[in-house]
Amino acid sequence: MTGRHPLDLPALRPLWRAVHDRLSAGRPVGRIRVGPLDEAGREALADLLGLDRLPGAEPTIPLARLETAVADACGRPVREVVAAILGPVGDRAADREREAGRRAAVWDWLAGHEVVTAQPVLLEWAAQLRGHGLIDGSPERTRGLLTAALTVLAAVPADGEPLPVLAARLLDGDSHALDDGTRLSSLVLRALAVLYGTGVPEDAAARRALWSRAGVTDDELSATVLAAGLRLPGDGPLARTARICAEAGHPVSLTLAQLRSPGPLGGLGGPVHLTENPSVLALALRRFGPSCPPVVCTSGWPNTAVVHLLHLLADRGAALRHHGDFDGEGIRIAAHVLARTGAAPWRMTAADYRAAVTRVPAGPDPGRLTPAPWDRDLVDAMAELRTAVVEEVVADELMADLARQVRPR
């Protein structure tokens, strides 16, 4: 004895699979389509149903007729037979209903959470998330991440606490839980955008600004700014550190903590040139060494330390001049730097771009373009030529400008 059902014949397997699938749908079944059947399958089906001729390769069978035939053959109902042959018959409709209930329960829980009900504007956030659906399709994972997000939202506005410290305090000691780009960080920032009535931040600078608005500051030690040739007058620790590095022909990396407690500083006249990319600052140091004029690198989007230093320099009489990449992101960075610090553009006009693009006629696409407030023609030129020009391509011209600022030693 093998324990195999007497109707579990290889030739009838297509029939039982079709019946099992239809019954597992969880809906009323009247007729079942089977096939395609080979010759043996057609013969086996004809024998089971008592047909006087072979059915077609893909016959449609009334379930009532099949029930009668199966009962005559083994005395059991069809559902019991296919369960014995292929395993339990499911109920996909009921499964879907239960899953829909589990999904709805997550969103109902979120809408009724005390953090949301205390600030009803967050219902807009909850509605946005519901429209996007569950995270990885999982109610459990979604609820877990939302619980963490609500924990953070309940703690803001923070009192000038650095983001890693806030994360470690609230989220089981994980100082990286709210790092830029994590799902949790995105969830919280979407909520803050709704809370403060701003757009969802699309770049690193906007995300930092939104965190800052919520009372969260950059880490005073990990937020740094790279500079060269800064000979700051005064006897405070910031001035001495910058001068020592400048006199040695070395770059200086200043932390936000140093910039917030600079000590005595005097006035600073003359230009300070800003670059987007560290490689340009490195070229300046290589060429000018200890004679390098003041250069500050934003390293892409400026962090709090960069902005703090630029404000400090501008407040003491420095004329800031910014240069960056001729691509969509570079234009947005430049606009941000100019707006935040009062800097002027440095070789960033449409004429400068048209002259530079001749050096890289097959350069990469500049990406999404937005207006340059200082030169309306610049983005039109970039849209026409569709070629990005990075700072390194025009480094010789930038170095020539810096050379005019070098003072004899």
Short mmCIF file of N, CA and C in Angstrom, two decimals, residues 105-173:
data_model
loop_
_atom_site.label_atom_id
_atom_site.label_comp_id
_atom_site.label_asym_id
_atom_site.label_seq_id
_atom_site.Cartn_x
_atom_site.Cartn_y
_atom_site.Cartn_z
N ALA A 105 -5.48 48.21 9.26
CA ALA A 105 -5.22 48.36 10.69
C ALA A 105 -3.98 49.22 10.95
N VAL A 106 -2.96 49.08 10.08
CA VAL A 106 -1.75 49.90 10.23
C VAL A 106 -2.10 51.38 10.08
N TRP A 107 -2.85 51.69 9.03
CA TRP A 107 -3.15 53.11 8.76
C TRP A 107 -4.14 53.67 9.78
N ASP A 108 -5.08 52.85 10.25
CA ASP A 108 -5.99 53.31 11.30
C ASP A 108 -5.22 53.58 12.60
N TRP A 109 -4.27 52.69 12.90
CA TRP A 109 -3.43 52.90 14.08
C TRP A 109 -2.64 54.19 13.98
N LEU A 110 -2.06 54.45 12.78
CA LEU A 110 -1.28 55.67 12.60
C LEU A 110 -2.16 56.91 12.77
N ALA A 111 -3.33 56.91 12.14
CA ALA A 111 -4.21 58.08 12.22
C ALA A 111 -4.68 58.34 13.64
N GLY A 112 -4.77 57.30 14.45
CA GLY A 112 -5.22 57.47 15.82
C GLY A 112 -4.12 57.59 16.85
N HIS A 113 -2.86 57.58 16.39
CA HIS A 113 -1.74 57.67 17.33
C HIS A 113 -1.75 59.04 18.02
N GLU A 114 -1.34 59.06 19.28
CA GLU A 114 -1.41 60.29 20.06
C GLU A 114 -0.56 61.42 19.47
N VAL A 115 0.56 61.08 18.83
CA VAL A 115 1.38 62.12 18.22
C VAL A 115 0.64 62.78 17.06
N VAL A 116 -0.11 61.98 16.30
CA VAL A 116 -0.87 62.51 15.17
C VAL A 116 -2.10 63.26 15.64
N THR A 117 -2.82 62.71 16.60
CA THR A 117 -4.04 63.38 17.06
C THR A 117 -3.72 64.69 17.79
N ALA A 118 -2.51 64.76 18.38
CA ALA A 118 -2.12 66.00 19.05
C ALA A 118 -1.79 67.10 18.06
N GLN A 119 -1.41 66.71 16.86
CA GLN A 119 -1.11 67.68 15.79
C GLN A 119 -1.83 67.21 14.53
N PRO A 120 -3.11 67.53 14.40
CA PRO A 120 -3.92 66.96 13.31
C PRO A 120 -3.39 67.20 11.91
N VAL A 121 -2.52 68.20 11.75
CA VAL A 121 -1.95 68.41 10.43
C VAL A 121 -1.20 67.17 9.96
N LEU A 122 -0.72 66.36 10.91
CA LEU A 122 0.02 65.15 10.54
C LEU A 122 -0.88 64.10 9.90
N LEU A 123 -2.19 64.31 9.94
CA LEU A 123 -3.08 63.41 9.19
C LEU A 123 -2.78 63.49 7.69
N GLU A 124 -2.30 64.63 7.23
CA GLU A 124 -1.89 64.75 5.82
C GLU A 124 -0.71 63.83 5.54
N TRP A 125 0.21 63.78 6.46
CA TRP A 125 1.36 62.87 6.34
C TRP A 125 0.89 61.43 6.32
N ALA A 126 -0.02 61.10 7.23
CA ALA A 126 -0.54 59.74 7.28
C ALA A 126 -1.23 59.37 5.97
N ALA A 127 -1.97 60.31 5.40
CA ALA A 127 -2.65 60.05 4.12
C ALA A 127 -1.65 59.85 2.99
N GLN A 128 -0.57 60.64 3.01
CA GLN A 128 0.47 60.47 1.99
C GLN A 128 1.08 59.07 2.06
N LEU A 129 1.40 58.65 3.27
CA LEU A 129 2.03 57.34 3.44
C LEU A 129 1.08 56.22 3.03
N ARG A 130 -0.19 56.38 3.35
CA ARG A 130 -1.16 55.36 2.97
C ARG A 130 -1.25 55.26 1.45
N GLY A 131 -1.16 56.41 0.78
CA GLY A 131 -1.18 56.39 -0.68
C GLY A 131 0.02 55.68 -1.28
N HIS A 132 1.17 55.73 -0.58
CA HIS A 132 2.38 55.06 -1.08
C HIS A 132 2.36 53.56 -0.80
N GLY A 133 1.55 53.13 0.16
CA GLY A 133 1.46 51.71 0.47
C GLY A 133 2.45 51.28 1.53
N LEU A 134 2.34 50.01 1.89
CA LEU A 134 3.19 49.45 2.93
C LEU A 134 4.65 49.40 2.50
N ILE A 135 5.53 49.50 3.46
CA ILE A 135 6.96 49.38 3.20
C ILE A 135 7.30 47.92 2.98
N ASP A 136 7.83 47.62 1.81
CA ASP A 136 8.15 46.24 1.42
C ASP A 136 6.93 45.33 1.49
N GLY A 137 5.73 45.92 1.42
CA GLY A 137 4.51 45.13 1.47
C GLY A 137 4.24 44.51 2.82
N SER A 138 4.94 44.93 3.86
CA SER A 138 4.86 44.29 5.16
C SER A 138 4.20 45.19 6.19
N PRO A 139 3.03 44.78 6.74
CA PRO A 139 2.43 45.57 7.83
C PRO A 139 3.35 45.67 9.04
N GLU A 140 4.05 44.59 9.35
CA GLU A 140 4.92 44.59 10.53
C GLU A 140 6.08 45.56 10.37
N ARG A 141 6.75 45.51 9.20
CA ARG A 141 7.89 46.40 8.97
C ARG A 141 7.42 47.85 8.91
N THR A 142 6.28 48.07 8.29
CA THR A 142 5.75 49.43 8.21
C THR A 142 5.45 49.98 9.60
N ARG A 143 4.78 49.19 10.40
CA ARG A 143 4.43 49.67 11.75
C ARG A 143 5.68 49.90 12.59
N GLY A 144 6.69 49.04 12.42
CA GLY A 144 7.92 49.23 13.18
C GLY A 144 8.61 50.54 12.84
N LEU A 145 8.72 50.84 11.53
CA LEU A 145 9.37 52.09 11.12
C LEU A 145 8.54 53.30 11.52
N LEU A 146 7.21 53.18 11.41
CA LEU A 146 6.36 54.29 11.82
C LEU A 146 6.44 54.54 13.32
N THR A 147 6.56 53.49 14.09
CA THR A 147 6.72 53.66 15.54
C THR A 147 7.98 54.45 15.85
N ALA A 148 9.08 54.11 15.16
CA ALA A 148 10.33 54.85 15.36
C ALA A 148 10.18 56.30 14.92
N ALA A 149 9.50 56.52 13.78
CA ALA A 149 9.30 57.89 13.30
C ALA A 149 8.47 58.71 14.28
N LEU A 150 7.44 58.12 14.81
CA LEU A 150 6.59 58.82 15.77
C LEU A 150 7.35 59.12 17.06
N THR A 151 8.26 58.23 17.44
CA THR A 151 9.10 58.48 18.61
C THR A 151 9.94 59.74 18.40
N VAL A 152 10.49 59.88 17.21
CA VAL A 152 11.29 61.07 16.90
C VAL A 152 10.41 62.30 16.85
N LEU A 153 9.26 62.20 16.19
CA LEU A 153 8.37 63.36 16.08
C LEU A 153 7.88 63.84 17.45
N ALA A 154 7.72 62.92 18.37
CA ALA A 154 7.29 63.30 19.71
C ALA A 154 8.37 64.08 20.46
N ALA A 155 9.63 63.95 20.00
CA ALA A 155 10.75 64.57 20.70
C ALA A 155 11.19 65.90 20.10
N VAL A 156 10.60 66.30 18.99
CA VAL A 156 10.98 67.57 18.37
C VAL A 156 9.87 68.60 18.62
N PRO A 157 10.25 69.91 18.70
CA PRO A 157 11.59 70.42 18.41
C PRO A 157 12.60 70.10 19.51
N ALA A 158 13.77 69.67 19.06
CA ALA A 158 14.86 69.35 19.98
C ALA A 158 15.56 70.63 20.39
N ASP A 159 16.39 70.52 21.41
CA ASP A 159 17.05 71.70 21.95
C ASP A 159 18.49 71.77 21.48
N GLY A 160 18.66 71.90 20.15
CA GLY A 160 20.00 72.04 19.61
C GLY A 160 20.82 70.79 19.69
N GLU A 161 20.16 69.65 19.75
CA GLU A 161 20.86 68.37 19.89
C GLU A 161 21.34 67.90 18.52
N PRO A 162 22.59 67.44 18.39
CA PRO A 162 23.06 66.90 17.12
C PRO A 162 22.24 65.67 16.72
N LEU A 163 22.07 65.48 15.42
CA LEU A 163 21.23 64.40 14.92
C LEU A 163 21.68 63.02 15.41
N PRO A 164 22.98 62.67 15.36
CA PRO A 164 23.39 61.35 15.84
C PRO A 164 23.09 61.15 17.33
N VAL A 165 23.21 62.23 18.11
CA VAL A 165 22.93 62.14 19.55
C VAL A 165 21.44 61.91 19.77
N LEU A 166 20.62 62.65 19.03
CA LEU A 166 19.17 62.48 19.11
C LEU A 166 18.78 61.05 18.75
N ALA A 167 19.36 60.54 17.65
CA ALA A 167 19.04 59.19 17.21
C ALA A 167 19.43 58.16 18.26
N ALA A 168 20.63 58.29 18.81
CA ALA A 168 21.08 57.32 19.81
C ALA A 168 20.21 57.36 21.06
N ARG A 169 19.78 58.54 21.45
CA ARG A 169 18.97 58.68 22.66
C ARG A 169 17.58 58.08 22.48
N LEU A 170 17.00 58.24 21.29
CA LEU A 170 15.61 57.83 21.09
C LEU A 170 15.46 56.43 20.50
N LEU A 171 16.48 55.96 19.78
CA LEU A 171 16.30 54.77 18.95
C LEU A 171 17.29 53.67 19.32
N ASP A 172 17.20 53.24 20.54
CA ASP A 172 17.96 52.08 21.03
C ASP A 172 19.46 52.20 20.82
N GLY A 173 19.98 53.42 20.99
CA GLY A 173 21.42 53.61 20.91
C GLY A 173 21.99 53.63 19.51
#
